[in-house]
Amino acid sequence: MEAEAADAPPGRAEAVLSCFSFNQDCTSLAIGTKTGYKLFSLSSVEQLDQVHGSDEIPDVYIVERLFSSSLVVVVSHTKPRQMNVYHFKKGTEICNYSYSSNILSIRLNRQRLLVCLEESIYIHNIKDMKLLKTLLDIPANPTGLCALSINHSNSYVAYPGSLTTGEIVLYDGNSLKTVCTIAAHEGTLAAIAFNAAGSKLASASAKGTVIRVFSVPDGQKLYEFRRGMKRYVTISSLVFSMDSQFLCASSNTETVHIFKLEQLSTSRPEEPSTWSGYMGKMFMAATNYLPAQVSDMMNQDRAFATGRLNFSGQRNSCTLSTIQKLPRLLVASSDGHLYIYNLDPQDGGECVLIKTHSLLGSGTTEDNKENDLRPPLPQSYAATVARPSAASASTVPGYSEDGGALRGEVIPEHEFATGPVCLDDENEFPPIILCRGSQKGKTKQT
């Protein structure tokens, strides 16, 4: 759900929007600019509340927030090989790591953190930032395309398995083993995304005409949607709704497509006794005698709903979220704006634009408002409670390899809570050792 923005809007060269990403549960938006980065809460349609802003790191091109917590990961063009992890409410750096080449993308959930380079993927344990696995035998991945399930109980990873075809490698981030490979498309991949439960995987090819959904972990095709036939497009983002009932795709065109994931019955209902109904039945019967490619095209489902942008050719990222108890389509664009649409979950059709927010303005800073207004998530994660750290960095407690605490400290087990984890006090998660690392064959921590 992250996109690197294109050209700057006229007259705003000092604050160009270089990247934007929605967090894992689509309740927060992060943007990177030439001067730093900002975090916004998505709890209201009428007001865009700025949760945090920083100008300490210039020229940010990757910024990822861990759910609604205070943990944020930042990468800057000034040091494109270095990942910085911050606790933004305390204004402290948790750790940083350097890698052998430029960082192209970062994905994280409450169990794992992925760092994707062009020819390798590093998998860290987010509790202590220990390097668990380095995937080296992967095809060149110049765009840093990868996906991580936000469900930490499985932590599935997906990445391209070929330079010439749309093969997807499905990897288990917990057991650190390859699960299967999926022959998703004939052409190369442009976008991949898991649903919230990690039970479905959506993909789109570089042509951008067909979007497919596969079951996880067996890789069976469940759905096939046709975005269009007239022209090839570049898919910018692909995302499921949190309830996995809808799939949203945006591209470099002016149309955002929303598909409905519903099981089709094996027996079709009787068509009405009208001329159009009769022709529809004849049309479907004719597909049995047509070439396979033509027949497949006729049987592909079309968009359930669409959102119209006032521009095309701009880099953008979309998401589906529930704001103030109603389903919304949100589109963040490199033109420096967030567009919010109403979505009719019953009848679909064209989504209505109801609000446009500027992402480059000052915004409203309310650090605690987003957590007060957001309803509890159906699936939550329990924080591991760490003891308050001492003044000296040498006495900061953390996790050892076997899950126990360092220096004899006792850290309680995970407890499942009813709300999202917030890194807003000394009992924060994750209790990470303050460290400096380098990923050049082995991990170094101090």
XYZ file of C-alpha atoms in Angstrom, residues 32-443:
412
model
C 7.157 11.505 2.807
C 8.338 14.848 1.461
C 11.568 16.659 0.636
C 11.493 18.117 4.150
C 10.524 15.055 6.217
C 7.415 12.970 6.820
C 3.907 13.252 8.304
C 1.371 10.837 9.795
C -2.381 11.408 9.562
C -5.351 9.787 11.268
C -8.224 8.609 9.055
C -10.959 8.679 11.690
C -13.001 11.496 10.152
C -14.191 12.501 6.696
C -14.421 16.226 7.306
C -11.139 16.670 9.158
C -7.688 15.248 8.441
C -5.828 15.143 11.755
C -2.053 15.195 11.684
C -0.798 12.741 14.297
C 2.895 13.496 13.898
C 5.318 15.370 11.697
C 9.100 15.399 11.532
C 11.649 17.379 9.558
C 14.719 15.754 11.095
C 15.243 13.440 8.097
C 14.981 15.151 4.686
C 14.027 13.621 1.352
C 12.036 10.670 2.745
C 10.969 8.118 0.128
C 9.746 5.278 2.385
C 7.685 5.723 5.550
C 5.706 2.881 7.146
C 3.745 2.960 10.390
C 3.015 -0.192 12.429
C -0.783 -0.179 12.757
C -1.751 2.661 15.164
C 1.366 2.379 17.291
C 4.208 4.851 17.711
C 6.620 2.726 15.697
C 7.501 4.176 12.307
C 10.116 3.053 9.784
C 11.763 5.696 7.586
C 14.211 5.584 4.653
C 15.699 8.710 3.086
C 17.316 9.402 -0.274
C 20.228 10.912 1.669
C 20.982 7.394 3.017
C 19.046 5.000 0.769
C 20.772 1.928 2.218
C 19.833 2.701 5.816
C 16.574 1.838 7.574
C 15.664 3.927 10.626
C 13.109 2.751 13.201
C 11.628 5.444 15.476
C 9.310 5.782 18.453
C 7.795 9.045 17.266
C 5.850 9.932 20.439
C 9.046 9.770 22.499
C 11.102 11.319 19.726
C 13.703 8.563 19.988
C 15.386 6.271 17.503
C 14.905 2.595 18.367
C 17.524 1.309 15.923
C 18.922 1.596 12.413
C 20.323 -0.943 9.980
C 22.411 -0.568 6.832
C 22.265 -2.887 3.836
C 24.411 -3.740 0.826
C 22.257 -1.844 -1.698
C 19.393 0.628 -1.843
C 16.222 -0.232 0.074
C 13.280 -0.468 -2.314
C 10.392 -1.297 0.019
C 9.573 -2.210 3.621
C 6.674 -4.282 4.940
C 5.840 -4.984 8.559
C 3.320 -6.621 10.846
C 3.398 -7.277 14.588
C 5.708 -10.236 14.168
C 7.969 -9.589 11.168
C 9.674 -6.736 9.326
C 10.729 -7.182 5.678
C 13.396 -5.144 3.930
C 13.337 -5.645 0.168
C 16.393 -4.895 -1.961
C 16.657 -5.513 -5.693
C 18.179 -8.973 -5.340
C 17.415 -9.991 -1.750
C 14.819 -9.835 1.032
C 15.738 -9.564 4.724
C 13.301 -10.915 7.321
C 13.625 -9.488 10.845
C 11.924 -10.412 14.095
C 10.254 -7.129 14.970
C 10.463 -7.772 18.744
C 14.227 -7.445 18.849
C 15.090 -6.693 15.188
C 17.155 -9.853 14.982
C 17.806 -10.958 11.403
C 16.031 -14.296 10.951
C 16.489 -15.005 7.253
C 17.978 -13.543 4.087
C 16.351 -14.610 0.826
C 19.118 -14.429 -1.767
C 17.947 -16.838 -4.475
C 15.352 -14.499 -5.927
C 15.080 -12.940 -9.407
C 16.017 -9.290 -9.813
C 13.193 -7.175 -8.396
C 13.910 -3.570 -9.455
C 10.631 -2.193 -8.082
C 10.882 -3.917 -4.693
C 7.560 -5.677 -5.237
C 6.630 -7.826 -2.227
C 3.756 -8.357 0.188
C 3.481 -9.391 3.838
C 0.320 -10.667 5.496
C -0.725 -8.353 8.319
C -1.943 -11.414 10.228
C 1.090 -12.148 12.399
C -0.094 -15.701 13.136
C 0.979 -16.741 9.633
C 3.147 -13.847 8.341
C 3.051 -15.065 4.757
C 5.408 -13.339 2.318
C 4.869 -13.068 -1.436
C 7.368 -11.905 -4.043
C 8.014 -12.366 -7.804
C 9.519 -15.709 -8.768
C 10.440 -14.886 -12.366
C 11.777 -12.068 -14.512
C 9.670 -12.999 -17.526
C 6.398 -14.431 -16.180
C 3.928 -13.659 -13.427
C 5.061 -16.367 -11.043
C 4.583 -15.686 -7.329
C 6.612 -17.316 -4.566
C 4.636 -17.828 -1.356
C 6.892 -17.974 1.717
C 6.043 -18.611 5.373
C 7.615 -15.834 7.431
C 7.159 -17.749 10.685
C 8.530 -21.170 9.754
C 10.955 -19.533 7.280
C 10.132 -22.031 4.524
C 8.815 -21.777 0.979
C 5.157 -22.808 0.811
C 4.464 -22.947 -2.938
C 4.770 -21.097 -6.239
C 1.737 -19.738 -8.085
C 1.607 -19.292 -11.871
C -0.523 -16.173 -11.600
C -0.045 -14.448 -14.996
C 1.668 -14.902 -18.320
C 3.305 -11.483 -18.103
C 5.421 -10.027 -15.304
C 3.850 -8.924 -12.033
C 2.872 -5.346 -11.227
C 1.058 -5.697 -7.897
C 0.396 -8.294 -5.178
C -1.538 -8.025 -1.911
C -2.811 -10.246 0.920
C -6.165 -9.878 2.604
C -6.259 -9.123 6.331
C -6.519 -12.766 7.385
C -3.702 -13.887 5.100
C -6.032 -16.399 3.449
C -6.218 -14.757 0.015
C -3.628 -13.261 -2.346
C -4.481 -10.868 -5.191
C -2.228 -10.165 -8.164
C -2.095 -8.044 -11.294
C 0.278 -8.253 -14.246
C 2.169 -5.477 -15.995
C -0.612 -5.264 -18.584
C -3.087 -4.409 -15.850
C -6.103 -5.911 -17.627
C -6.762 -8.967 -15.445
C -6.696 -9.265 -11.652
C -6.709 -12.693 -10.020
C -7.271 -13.849 -6.446
C -5.757 -17.066 -5.090
C -6.292 -19.050 -1.904
C -3.491 -19.210 0.657
C -1.589 -21.414 1.294
C -2.585 -23.828 -1.510
C -2.513 -21.253 -4.323
C -5.795 -22.207 -6.018
C -7.449 -19.557 -8.207
C -10.635 -18.264 -6.587
C -11.596 -15.199 -8.623
C -10.697 -13.532 -11.884
C -11.640 -9.944 -12.638
C -11.234 -7.901 -15.801
C -10.225 -4.303 -15.242
C -10.444 -3.378 -18.929
C -9.706 -4.443 -22.498
C -9.012 -1.301 -24.501
C -5.655 -0.319 -23.069
C -2.840 -1.570 -20.924
C -2.277 0.311 -17.682
C 0.167 0.360 -14.784
C -1.477 -0.834 -11.572
C -0.420 1.494 -8.745
C -2.022 -0.291 -5.814
C -4.067 -3.370 -5.012
C -5.803 -3.755 -1.650
C -8.542 -5.800 0.031
C -11.121 -4.319 2.356
C -10.608 -5.383 5.974
C -13.553 -7.800 5.768
C -12.213 -9.274 2.476
C -15.512 -8.593 0.714
C -14.033 -6.115 -1.774
C -10.833 -5.664 -3.744
C -9.708 -2.248 -4.945
C -7.257 -1.460 -7.756
C -5.907 1.916 -8.857
C -3.705 2.678 -11.838
C -2.261 5.504 -13.901
C -5.713 6.105 -15.407
C -8.522 8.232 -14.029
C -10.583 5.216 -12.859
C -10.310 3.263 -9.603
C -11.962 -0.168 -9.824
C -13.642 -1.988 -6.928
C -14.469 -5.686 -7.294
C -16.828 -7.673 -5.093
C -15.644 -11.079 -3.909
C -18.713 -13.275 -3.785
C -19.116 -16.966 -4.495
C -21.011 -17.657 -7.695
C -23.616 -20.392 -7.446
C -23.135 -23.436 -9.664
C -26.648 -23.110 -11.070
C -27.629 -19.786 -12.593
C -31.063 -18.362 -11.769
C -33.627 -18.239 -14.525
C -33.401 -15.099 -16.633
C -36.539 -12.982 -17.001
C -38.630 -13.736 -20.065
C -37.427 -10.659 -21.954
C -35.468 -10.171 -25.154
C -32.354 -9.093 -23.235
C -32.631 -12.086 -20.900
C -32.957 -14.462 -23.845
C -29.931 -12.931 -25.588
C -27.926 -13.198 -22.375
C -28.597 -16.921 -22.130
C -27.670 -17.414 -25.782
C -24.484 -15.426 -25.277
C -23.385 -17.576 -22.320
C -24.191 -20.777 -24.223
C -22.062 -19.596 -27.152
C -18.979 -19.380 -24.942
C -18.788 -23.181 -24.922
C -17.898 -23.127 -28.626
C -15.409 -20.248 -28.588
C -11.618 -20.436 -28.142
C -10.533 -20.768 -24.512
C -9.034 -17.267 -24.314
C -12.231 -15.649 -25.613
C -14.409 -17.811 -23.377
C -12.321 -16.916 -20.307
C -12.609 -13.215 -21.118
C -16.405 -13.445 -21.329
C -16.623 -15.228 -17.974
C -14.438 -12.754 -16.089
C -16.258 -10.559 -13.579
C -16.305 -6.800 -14.067
C -15.977 -4.003 -11.547
C -18.704 -3.761 -8.928
C -18.021 -0.064 -8.377
C -15.705 2.657 -9.700
C -14.240 5.908 -8.472
C -13.438 8.696 -10.931
C -10.390 10.894 -10.454
C -10.033 14.328 -12.031
C -6.660 13.399 -13.512
C -4.680 10.555 -15.020
C -0.992 9.706 -15.165
C -0.419 10.500 -11.472
C 1.055 7.998 -9.052
C -1.532 7.061 -6.437
C -2.469 4.579 -3.734
C -5.984 3.472 -2.824
C -7.600 1.740 0.129
C -11.034 0.744 1.409
C -11.809 1.772 4.973
C -14.724 2.248 7.328
C -14.844 5.851 8.527
C -17.597 7.021 10.842
C -19.348 3.641 10.407
C -19.634 3.922 6.611
C -17.525 2.274 3.862
C -15.247 4.707 2.029
C -12.848 4.648 -0.877
C -9.677 6.634 -0.189
C -7.131 7.655 -2.818
C -3.846 9.378 -1.951
C -2.219 10.967 -4.974
C 1.126 12.464 -5.905
C -0.728 15.701 -6.641
C -0.640 16.207 -2.856
C -4.259 15.390 -2.015
C -6.346 12.708 -0.342
C -9.676 11.989 -2.041
C -12.517 10.387 -0.053
C -15.489 8.726 -1.771
C -18.684 7.155 -0.528
C -19.048 3.474 -1.445
C -22.423 1.775 -1.723
C -21.738 -1.809 -0.552
C -25.089 -3.063 -1.863
C -25.585 -1.566 -5.310
C -22.076 -0.440 -6.247
C -22.004 1.900 -9.233
C -19.948 5.054 -9.336
C -18.558 6.229 -5.996
C -19.332 9.824 -5.057
C -16.462 12.148 -4.148
C -17.375 13.763 -0.821
C -14.132 15.329 0.420
C -10.677 16.397 -0.751
C -7.868 17.060 1.735
C -4.510 18.680 1.086
C -1.643 16.542 2.382
C 0.917 19.327 2.172
C -0.842 21.761 4.487
C -0.244 22.075 8.196
C -3.172 19.858 9.214
C -4.545 19.487 12.729
C -2.207 17.877 15.255
C -4.051 15.772 17.807
C -1.846 12.971 19.065
C -4.494 11.113 21.029
C -7.651 11.754 19.051
C -7.234 8.891 16.600
C -7.051 6.260 19.342
C -10.075 7.716 21.148
C -12.288 7.687 18.051
C -11.265 4.406 16.472
C -13.455 1.380 17.282
C -11.716 -1.768 18.553
C -10.365 -4.053 15.856
C -11.869 -7.535 15.557
C -8.414 -9.076 15.797
C -5.957 -7.484 18.136
C -2.443 -8.084 19.247
C -1.240 -8.186 22.785
C 1.667 -6.051 23.783
C 4.675 -7.615 25.405
C 5.333 -5.446 28.445
C 8.886 -4.267 28.937
C 10.292 -2.757 32.102
C 11.108 0.980 31.940
C 14.555 1.524 30.541
C 17.306 3.076 32.621
C 19.135 6.234 31.650
C 22.115 4.386 30.285
C 21.712 2.597 26.948
C 23.822 -0.268 28.269
C 21.075 -1.280 30.710
C 18.162 -1.287 28.266
C 16.393 -4.692 28.512
C 15.419 -6.649 25.418
C 14.772 -10.097 24.068
C 17.290 -12.885 23.853
C 17.178 -15.508 21.121
C 15.054 -17.940 23.126
C 12.415 -15.302 23.897
C 13.510 -14.552 27.454
C 14.723 -11.228 28.765
C 18.310 -10.129 28.860
C 20.175 -9.592 32.137
C 17.660 -11.655 34.096
C 14.756 -9.257 33.538
C 11.330 -10.913 33.404
C 9.123 -9.886 30.493
C 5.504 -11.132 30.693
C 4.024 -13.387 28.012
C 1.727 -12.064 25.274
C -1.809 -11.299 26.422
C -4.583 -10.807 23.890
C -6.218 -7.422 24.309
C -9.365 -5.895 22.825
C -7.832 -2.859 21.183
C -4.918 -1.885 18.953
C -1.428 -1.702 20.378
C -0.153 1.821 21.035
C 3.456 2.691 21.730
C 2.538 5.606 23.942
C 4.231 4.898 27.269
C 7.095 3.032 28.917
C 5.226 -0.286 28.649
C 5.714 -0.238 24.920
C 5.875 -2.911 22.242
C 8.205 -4.034 20.872
C 10.896 -3.827 23.613
C 13.722 -3.452 21.133
C 17.343 -3.074 22.148
C 18.788 0.238 21.068
C 21.091 -0.924 18.328
C 23.019 -0.087 15.220
C 23.208 -2.812 12.611
C 24.738 -3.634 9.271
C 23.321 -6.228 6.883
C 26.330 -7.327 4.859
C 26.324 -11.057 5.424
C 25.703 -10.953 9.178
C 23.938 -8.866 11.795
